[in-house]
Coordinates of C-alpha atoms in Angstrom, one line a residue:
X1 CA 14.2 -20.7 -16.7
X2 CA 15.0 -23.6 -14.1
X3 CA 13.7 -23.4 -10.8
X4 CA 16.8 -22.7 -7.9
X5 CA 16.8 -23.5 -4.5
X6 CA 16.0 -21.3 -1.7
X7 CA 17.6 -23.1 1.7
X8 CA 15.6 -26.4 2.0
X9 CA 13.0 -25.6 -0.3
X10 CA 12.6 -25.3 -3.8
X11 CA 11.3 -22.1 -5.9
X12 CA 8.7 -23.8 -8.2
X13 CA 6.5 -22.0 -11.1
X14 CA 3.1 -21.7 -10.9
X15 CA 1.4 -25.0 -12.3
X16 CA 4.4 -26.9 -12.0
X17 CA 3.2 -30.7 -10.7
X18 CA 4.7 -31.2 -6.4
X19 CA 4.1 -33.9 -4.9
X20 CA 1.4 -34.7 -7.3
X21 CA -0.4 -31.7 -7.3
X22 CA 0.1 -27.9 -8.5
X23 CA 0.1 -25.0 -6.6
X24 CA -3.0 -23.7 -8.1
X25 CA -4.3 -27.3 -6.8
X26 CA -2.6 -26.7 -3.6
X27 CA -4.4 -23.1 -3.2
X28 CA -7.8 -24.9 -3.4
X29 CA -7.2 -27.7 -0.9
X30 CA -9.3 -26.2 2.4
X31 CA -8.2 -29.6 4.2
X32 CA -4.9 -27.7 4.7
X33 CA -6.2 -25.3 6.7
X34 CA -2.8 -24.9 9.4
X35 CA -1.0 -23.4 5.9
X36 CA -3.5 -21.1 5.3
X37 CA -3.3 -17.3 6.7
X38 CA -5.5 -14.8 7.1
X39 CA -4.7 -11.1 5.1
X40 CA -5.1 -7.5 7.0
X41 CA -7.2 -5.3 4.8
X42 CA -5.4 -2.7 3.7
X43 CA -2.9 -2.6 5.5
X44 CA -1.1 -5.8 6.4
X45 CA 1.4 -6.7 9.4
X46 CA 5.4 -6.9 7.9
X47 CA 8.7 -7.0 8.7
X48 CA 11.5 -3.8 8.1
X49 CA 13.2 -3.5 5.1
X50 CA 16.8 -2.0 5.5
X51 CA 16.9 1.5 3.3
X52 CA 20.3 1.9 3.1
X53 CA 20.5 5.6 1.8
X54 CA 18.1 8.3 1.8
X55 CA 17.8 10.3 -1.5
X56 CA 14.0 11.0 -2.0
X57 CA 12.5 13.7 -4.5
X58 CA 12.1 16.0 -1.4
X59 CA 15.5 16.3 0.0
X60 CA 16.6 16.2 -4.0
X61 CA 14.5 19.5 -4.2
X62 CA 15.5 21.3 -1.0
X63 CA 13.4 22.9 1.5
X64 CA 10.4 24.4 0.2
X65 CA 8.2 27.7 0.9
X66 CA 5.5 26.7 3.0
X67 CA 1.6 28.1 3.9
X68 CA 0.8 28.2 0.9
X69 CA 3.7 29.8 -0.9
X70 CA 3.8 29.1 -4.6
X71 CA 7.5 27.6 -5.6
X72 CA 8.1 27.5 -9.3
X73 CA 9.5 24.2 -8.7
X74 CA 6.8 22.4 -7.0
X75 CA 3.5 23.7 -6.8
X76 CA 1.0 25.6 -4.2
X77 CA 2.0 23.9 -1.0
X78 CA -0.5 23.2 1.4
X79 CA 0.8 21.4 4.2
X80 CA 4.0 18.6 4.6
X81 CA 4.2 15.8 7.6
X82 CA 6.5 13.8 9.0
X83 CA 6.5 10.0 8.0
X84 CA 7.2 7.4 10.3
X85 CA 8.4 3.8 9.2
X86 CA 7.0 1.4 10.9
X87 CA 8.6 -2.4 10.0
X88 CA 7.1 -1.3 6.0
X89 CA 4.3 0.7 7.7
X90 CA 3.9 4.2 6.2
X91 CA 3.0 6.3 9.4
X92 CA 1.3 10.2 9.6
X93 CA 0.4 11.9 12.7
X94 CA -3.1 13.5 12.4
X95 CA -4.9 15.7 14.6
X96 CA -8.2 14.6 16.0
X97 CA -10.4 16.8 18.0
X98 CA -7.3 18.1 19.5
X99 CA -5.6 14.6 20.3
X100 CA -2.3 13.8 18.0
X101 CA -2.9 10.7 16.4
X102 CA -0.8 8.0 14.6
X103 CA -2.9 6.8 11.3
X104 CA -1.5 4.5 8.7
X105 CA -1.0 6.0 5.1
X106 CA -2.9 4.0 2.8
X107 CA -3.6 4.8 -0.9
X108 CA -5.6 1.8 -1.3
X109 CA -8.4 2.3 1.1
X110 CA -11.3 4.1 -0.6
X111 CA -12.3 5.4 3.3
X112 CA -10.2 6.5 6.0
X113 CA -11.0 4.3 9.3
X114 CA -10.2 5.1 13.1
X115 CA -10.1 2.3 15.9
X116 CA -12.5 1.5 18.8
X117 CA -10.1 2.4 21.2
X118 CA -10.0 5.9 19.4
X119 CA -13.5 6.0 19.3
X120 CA -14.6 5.5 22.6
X121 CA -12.1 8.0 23.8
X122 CA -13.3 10.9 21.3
X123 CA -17.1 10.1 22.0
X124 CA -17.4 9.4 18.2
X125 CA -21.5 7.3 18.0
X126 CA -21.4 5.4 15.1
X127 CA -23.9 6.7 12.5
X128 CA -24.5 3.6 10.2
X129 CA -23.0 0.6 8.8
X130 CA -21.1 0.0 5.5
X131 CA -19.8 -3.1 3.5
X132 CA -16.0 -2.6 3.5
X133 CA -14.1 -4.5 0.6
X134 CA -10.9 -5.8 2.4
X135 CA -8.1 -7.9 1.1
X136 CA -9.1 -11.1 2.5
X137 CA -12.8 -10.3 2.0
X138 CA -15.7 -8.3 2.9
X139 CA -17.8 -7.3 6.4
X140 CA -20.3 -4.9 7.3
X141 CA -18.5 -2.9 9.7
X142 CA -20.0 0.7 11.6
X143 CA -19.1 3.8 10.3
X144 CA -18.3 7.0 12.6
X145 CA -18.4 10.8 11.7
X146 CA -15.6 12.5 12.7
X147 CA -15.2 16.5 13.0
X148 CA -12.0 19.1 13.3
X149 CA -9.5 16.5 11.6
X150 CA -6.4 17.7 10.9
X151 CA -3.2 16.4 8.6
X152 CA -0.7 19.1 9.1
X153 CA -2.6 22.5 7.8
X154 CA -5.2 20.5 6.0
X155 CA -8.3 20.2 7.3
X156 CA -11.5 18.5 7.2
X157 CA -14.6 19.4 8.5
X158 CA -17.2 17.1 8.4
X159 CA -15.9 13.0 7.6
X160 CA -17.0 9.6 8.1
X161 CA -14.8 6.8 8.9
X162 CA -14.7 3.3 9.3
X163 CA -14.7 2.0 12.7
X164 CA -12.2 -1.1 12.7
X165 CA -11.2 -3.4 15.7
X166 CA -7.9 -2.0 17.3
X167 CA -6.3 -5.6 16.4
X168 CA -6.7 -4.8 12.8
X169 CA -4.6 -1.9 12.9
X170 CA -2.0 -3.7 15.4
X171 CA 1.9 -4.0 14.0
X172 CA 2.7 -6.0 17.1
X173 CA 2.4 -5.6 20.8
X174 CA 4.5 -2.4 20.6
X175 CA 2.8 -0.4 17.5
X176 CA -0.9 0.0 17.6
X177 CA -2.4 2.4 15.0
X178 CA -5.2 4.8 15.4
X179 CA -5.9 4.8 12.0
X180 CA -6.1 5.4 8.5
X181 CA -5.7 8.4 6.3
X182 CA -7.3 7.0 2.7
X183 CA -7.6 8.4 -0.7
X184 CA -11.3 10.1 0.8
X185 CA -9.0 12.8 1.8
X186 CA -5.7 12.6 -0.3
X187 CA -7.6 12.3 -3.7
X188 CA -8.8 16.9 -2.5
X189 CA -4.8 17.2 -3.3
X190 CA -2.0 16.6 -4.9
X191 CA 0.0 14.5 -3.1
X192 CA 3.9 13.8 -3.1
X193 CA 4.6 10.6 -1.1
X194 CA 8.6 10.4 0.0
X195 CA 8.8 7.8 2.1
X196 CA 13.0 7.7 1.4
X197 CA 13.0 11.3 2.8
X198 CA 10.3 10.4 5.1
X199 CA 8.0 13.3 3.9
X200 CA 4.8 13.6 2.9
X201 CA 3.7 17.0 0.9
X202 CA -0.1 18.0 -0.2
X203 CA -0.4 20.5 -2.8
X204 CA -3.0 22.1 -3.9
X205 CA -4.9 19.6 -6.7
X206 CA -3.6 20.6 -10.2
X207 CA -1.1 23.2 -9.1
X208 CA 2.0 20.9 -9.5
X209 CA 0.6 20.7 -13.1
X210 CA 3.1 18.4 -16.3
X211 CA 5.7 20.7 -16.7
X212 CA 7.2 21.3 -13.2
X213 CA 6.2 20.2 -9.7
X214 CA 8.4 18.0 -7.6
X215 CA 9.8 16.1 -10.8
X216 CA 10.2 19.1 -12.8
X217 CA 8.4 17.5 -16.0
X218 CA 11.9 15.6 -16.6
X219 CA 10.4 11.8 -15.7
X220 CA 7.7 10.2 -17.9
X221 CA 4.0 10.6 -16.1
X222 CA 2.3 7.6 -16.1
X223 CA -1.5 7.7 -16.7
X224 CA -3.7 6.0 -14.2
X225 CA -7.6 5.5 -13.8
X226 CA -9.3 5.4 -10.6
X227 CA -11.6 2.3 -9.6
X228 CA -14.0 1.7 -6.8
X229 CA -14.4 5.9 -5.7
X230 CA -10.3 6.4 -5.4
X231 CA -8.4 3.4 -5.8
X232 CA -5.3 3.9 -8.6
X233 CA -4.8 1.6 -11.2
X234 CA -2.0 1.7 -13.6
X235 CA 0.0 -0.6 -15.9
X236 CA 3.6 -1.7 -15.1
X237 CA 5.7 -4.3 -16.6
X238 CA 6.7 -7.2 -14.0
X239 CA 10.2 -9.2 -15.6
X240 CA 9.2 -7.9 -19.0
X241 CA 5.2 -8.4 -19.2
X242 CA 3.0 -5.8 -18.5
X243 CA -0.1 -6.4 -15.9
X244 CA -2.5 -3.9 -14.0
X245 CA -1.2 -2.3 -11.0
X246 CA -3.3 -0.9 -7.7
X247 CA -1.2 1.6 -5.5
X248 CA -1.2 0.7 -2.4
X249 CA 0.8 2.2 0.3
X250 CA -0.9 -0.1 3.0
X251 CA 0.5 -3.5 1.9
X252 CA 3.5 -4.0 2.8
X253 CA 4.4 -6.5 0.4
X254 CA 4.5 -6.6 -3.7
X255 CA 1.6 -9.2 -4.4
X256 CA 0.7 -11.0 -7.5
X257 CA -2.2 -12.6 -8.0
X258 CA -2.2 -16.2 -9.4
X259 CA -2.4 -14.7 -13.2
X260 CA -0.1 -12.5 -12.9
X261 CA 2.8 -14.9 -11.3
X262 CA 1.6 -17.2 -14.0
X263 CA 2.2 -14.2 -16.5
X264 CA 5.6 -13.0 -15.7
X265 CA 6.8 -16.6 -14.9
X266 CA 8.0 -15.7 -11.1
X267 CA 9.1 -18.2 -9.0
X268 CA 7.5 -19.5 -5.7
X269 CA 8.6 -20.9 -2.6
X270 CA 6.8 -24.8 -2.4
X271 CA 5.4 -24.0 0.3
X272 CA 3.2 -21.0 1.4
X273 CA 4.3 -19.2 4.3
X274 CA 3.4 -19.5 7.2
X275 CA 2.4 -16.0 9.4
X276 CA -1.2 -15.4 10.6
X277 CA -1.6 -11.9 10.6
X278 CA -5.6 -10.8 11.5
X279 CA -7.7 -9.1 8.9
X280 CA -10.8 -7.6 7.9
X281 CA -11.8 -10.8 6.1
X282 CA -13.0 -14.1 7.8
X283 CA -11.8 -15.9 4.7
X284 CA -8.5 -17.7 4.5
X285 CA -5.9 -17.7 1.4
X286 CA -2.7 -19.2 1.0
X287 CA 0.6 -16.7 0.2
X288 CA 3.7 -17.5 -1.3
X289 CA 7.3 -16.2 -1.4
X290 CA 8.0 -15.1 -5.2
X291 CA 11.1 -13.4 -6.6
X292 CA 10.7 -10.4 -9.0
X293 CA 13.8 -10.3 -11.3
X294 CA 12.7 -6.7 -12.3
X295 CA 9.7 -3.8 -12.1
X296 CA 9.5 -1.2 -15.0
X297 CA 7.1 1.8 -14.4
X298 CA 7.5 4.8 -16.3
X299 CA 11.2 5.7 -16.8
X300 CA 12.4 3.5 -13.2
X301 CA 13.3 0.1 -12.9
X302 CA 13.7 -1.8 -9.4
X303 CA 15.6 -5.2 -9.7
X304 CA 15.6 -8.1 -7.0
X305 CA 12.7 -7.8 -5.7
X306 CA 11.1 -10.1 -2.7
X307 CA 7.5 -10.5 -3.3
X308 CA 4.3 -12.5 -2.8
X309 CA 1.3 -14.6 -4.5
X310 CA -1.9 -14.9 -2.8
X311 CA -5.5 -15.2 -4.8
X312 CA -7.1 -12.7 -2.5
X313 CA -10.5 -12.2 -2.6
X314 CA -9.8 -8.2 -3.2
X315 CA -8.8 -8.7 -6.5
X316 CA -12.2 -10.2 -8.2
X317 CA -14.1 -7.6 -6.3
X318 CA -12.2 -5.5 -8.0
X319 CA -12.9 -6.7 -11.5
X320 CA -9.1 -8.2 -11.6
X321 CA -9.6 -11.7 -10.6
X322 CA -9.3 -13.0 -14.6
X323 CA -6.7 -10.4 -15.3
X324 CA -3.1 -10.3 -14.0
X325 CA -2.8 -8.1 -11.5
X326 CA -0.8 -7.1 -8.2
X327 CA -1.0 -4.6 -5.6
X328 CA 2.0 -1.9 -5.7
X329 CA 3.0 -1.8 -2.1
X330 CA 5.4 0.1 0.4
X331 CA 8.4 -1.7 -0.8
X332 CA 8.4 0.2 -3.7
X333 CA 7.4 3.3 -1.6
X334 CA 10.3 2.8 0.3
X335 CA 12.9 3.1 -2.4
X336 CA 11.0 5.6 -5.0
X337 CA 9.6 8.6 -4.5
X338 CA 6.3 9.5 -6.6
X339 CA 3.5 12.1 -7.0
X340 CA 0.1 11.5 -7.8
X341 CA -1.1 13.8 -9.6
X342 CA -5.6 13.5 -9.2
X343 CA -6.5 16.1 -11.9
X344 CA -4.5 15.4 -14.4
X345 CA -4.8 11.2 -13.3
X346 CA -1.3 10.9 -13.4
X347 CA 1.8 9.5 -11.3
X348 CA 5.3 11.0 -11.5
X349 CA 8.3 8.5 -10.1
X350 CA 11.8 9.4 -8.6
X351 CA 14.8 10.3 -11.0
X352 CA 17.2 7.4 -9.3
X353 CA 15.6 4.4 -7.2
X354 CA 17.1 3.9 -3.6
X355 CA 19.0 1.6 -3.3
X356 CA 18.1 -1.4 -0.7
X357 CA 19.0 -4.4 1.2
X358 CA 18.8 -7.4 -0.9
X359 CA 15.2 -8.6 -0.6
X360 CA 14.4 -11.7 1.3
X361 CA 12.1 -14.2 -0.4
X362 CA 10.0 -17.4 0.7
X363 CA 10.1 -15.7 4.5
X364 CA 7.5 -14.9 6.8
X365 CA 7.0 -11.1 6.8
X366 CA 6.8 -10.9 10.9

């Protein structure tokens, strides 16, 4: 397929020769470091992406018997938040030592994580140190135990935390977060994640079960194996070729890795764009715009899809740097609903996609 045009610049494949180099080549050149940006573990800074109709599972299924109550449609019920957008930001409030929170909601972080800020104004001590894996690399950071922590009904007890700089978990100027809920809690439940309805539900684990729950056993489950103590992994087909997939509601963006894009024969902006958001990482990585012509997971398809291309570090220390891989982010949240479903190591999607915006590409995501 030809490259098009995008404004002033040109879409290009990955390997194709400009101005006498390829982007692989390009990706490797340190000397230019002003095109190089920095990636947010975990959770990365973004720009909003226009839902233009809500028509998640939840609000397909009616309100639901809470406290517990059993419903033969959807499981034992434990406790169901609010979710807050913010920019592609999946937001839940959470109750710490009496204080109302505002944590990030991040399937791909192994361990939850509060900030300084929070820290200092709970009296949390920091108990040891841990490596964390982030997106754009790795750092020993402190770890925290926290106590009383509450999501909606479900408690925890006893927990440990990483304890992040408040600029990690910064939107802008406007949005800081206090932290992040990770699958160190979510993977003690089922969990229904409907961003389009802007709910999220816990269930009691294995109670939504193959035959009913939220989907009502009508969608094909997708099988999925966990990596790294909680991280999903699970195999969708990107414009027709099929490449392992991490779920991960803290990126805000749909990002291939270079063997993927080379793969599925995306096309990239020439240039790599240019934003700076901080991460966890000190290293550096360039990102490109790409445009996904189509994503085919179980029984839904999402078409037109603005995406990126970065060779981040997270992806070889997760045993994917070789393989083609890409990290399932909120913009697919955003217009499908889906449970995961930890006991039987399954995930269930929405009947019918929401329908979007048409997705920007070869753009900075601030």
């Amino acid at each position: 397929m030809a490259a098009k045009h995008l404004g002033k610049e040109r879409p290009i494949r990955l390997g194709e020769q400009s101005a006498g180099r390829s982007v692989r080549q390009g990706m490797g050149d340190r000397a230019s470091s002003a095109r190089h940006r920095r990636v947010l573990a975990g959770a990365f800074v973004a720009t909003l992406l226009t839902v233009q109709a809500p028509c998640g599972l939840a609000q397909e299924l009616g309100a639901v018997e809470k406290n517990g109550a059993r419903s033969s449609l959807e499981g034992e019920l434990v406790t169901e938040v609010p979710i807050e957008l913010v920019g592609r930001m999946l937001v839940v409030p959470v109750e710490l030592r009496g204080q109302t929170l505002r944590f990030l909601l991040d399937t791909g972080a192994t361990l939850g994580a509060v900030t300084r800020s929070v820290a200092r104004r709970l009296g949390l001590k920091p108990v040891g140190h841990a490596k964390l894996s982030g997106a754009s690399g790795q750092a020993r950071v402190p770890v925290v135990e926290t106590r009383l922590m509450r999501l909606g009904d479900a408690r925890a007890g006893k927990w440990e935390k990483y304890l992040l700089n408040d600029e990690i978990l910064a939107h802008d100027d406007q949005h800081r977060f206090d932290g992040i809920v990770g699958s160190d809690l979510l993977r003690y439940y089922d969990v229904l994640i409907d961003a389009p309805a802007r709910v999220l539900r816990l269930y009691k684990r294995g109670t939504t079960g193959t035959n009913g729950g939220p989907v009502v056993g009508r969608e094909e489950a997708v099988s999925f194996d966990r990596i790294r103590s909680g991280i999903i992994r699970f195999p969708v087909s990107v414009n027709g070729s099929t490449i392992d997939a991490i779920l991960d509601s803290g990126s805000p963006a749909l990002l291939l890795n270079p063997s993927a894009a080379d793969a599925t024969g995306v096309e990239l902006t020439e240039q790599p764009l240019s934003d700076d958001p901080r991460g966890i990482g000190r290293g550096t990585v360039q990102t490109y715009g790409t445009r996904i012509d189509s994503i085919d997971v179980g029984t839904v398809r999402l078409e037109a899809l603005g995406g990126e291309m970065a060779d981040l570090p997270i992806f070889g220390q997760l045993g994917l740097g070789d393989r083609p891989a890409m990290l399932v982010g909120s913009p697919f949240f955003l217009r499908c609903a889906l449970l995961i479903s930890w006991a039987a190591r399954e995930l269930r999607f929405c009947r019918q996609p929401v329908l979007a915006a048409a997705a920007p590409w070869g753009q900075s995501r601030r």
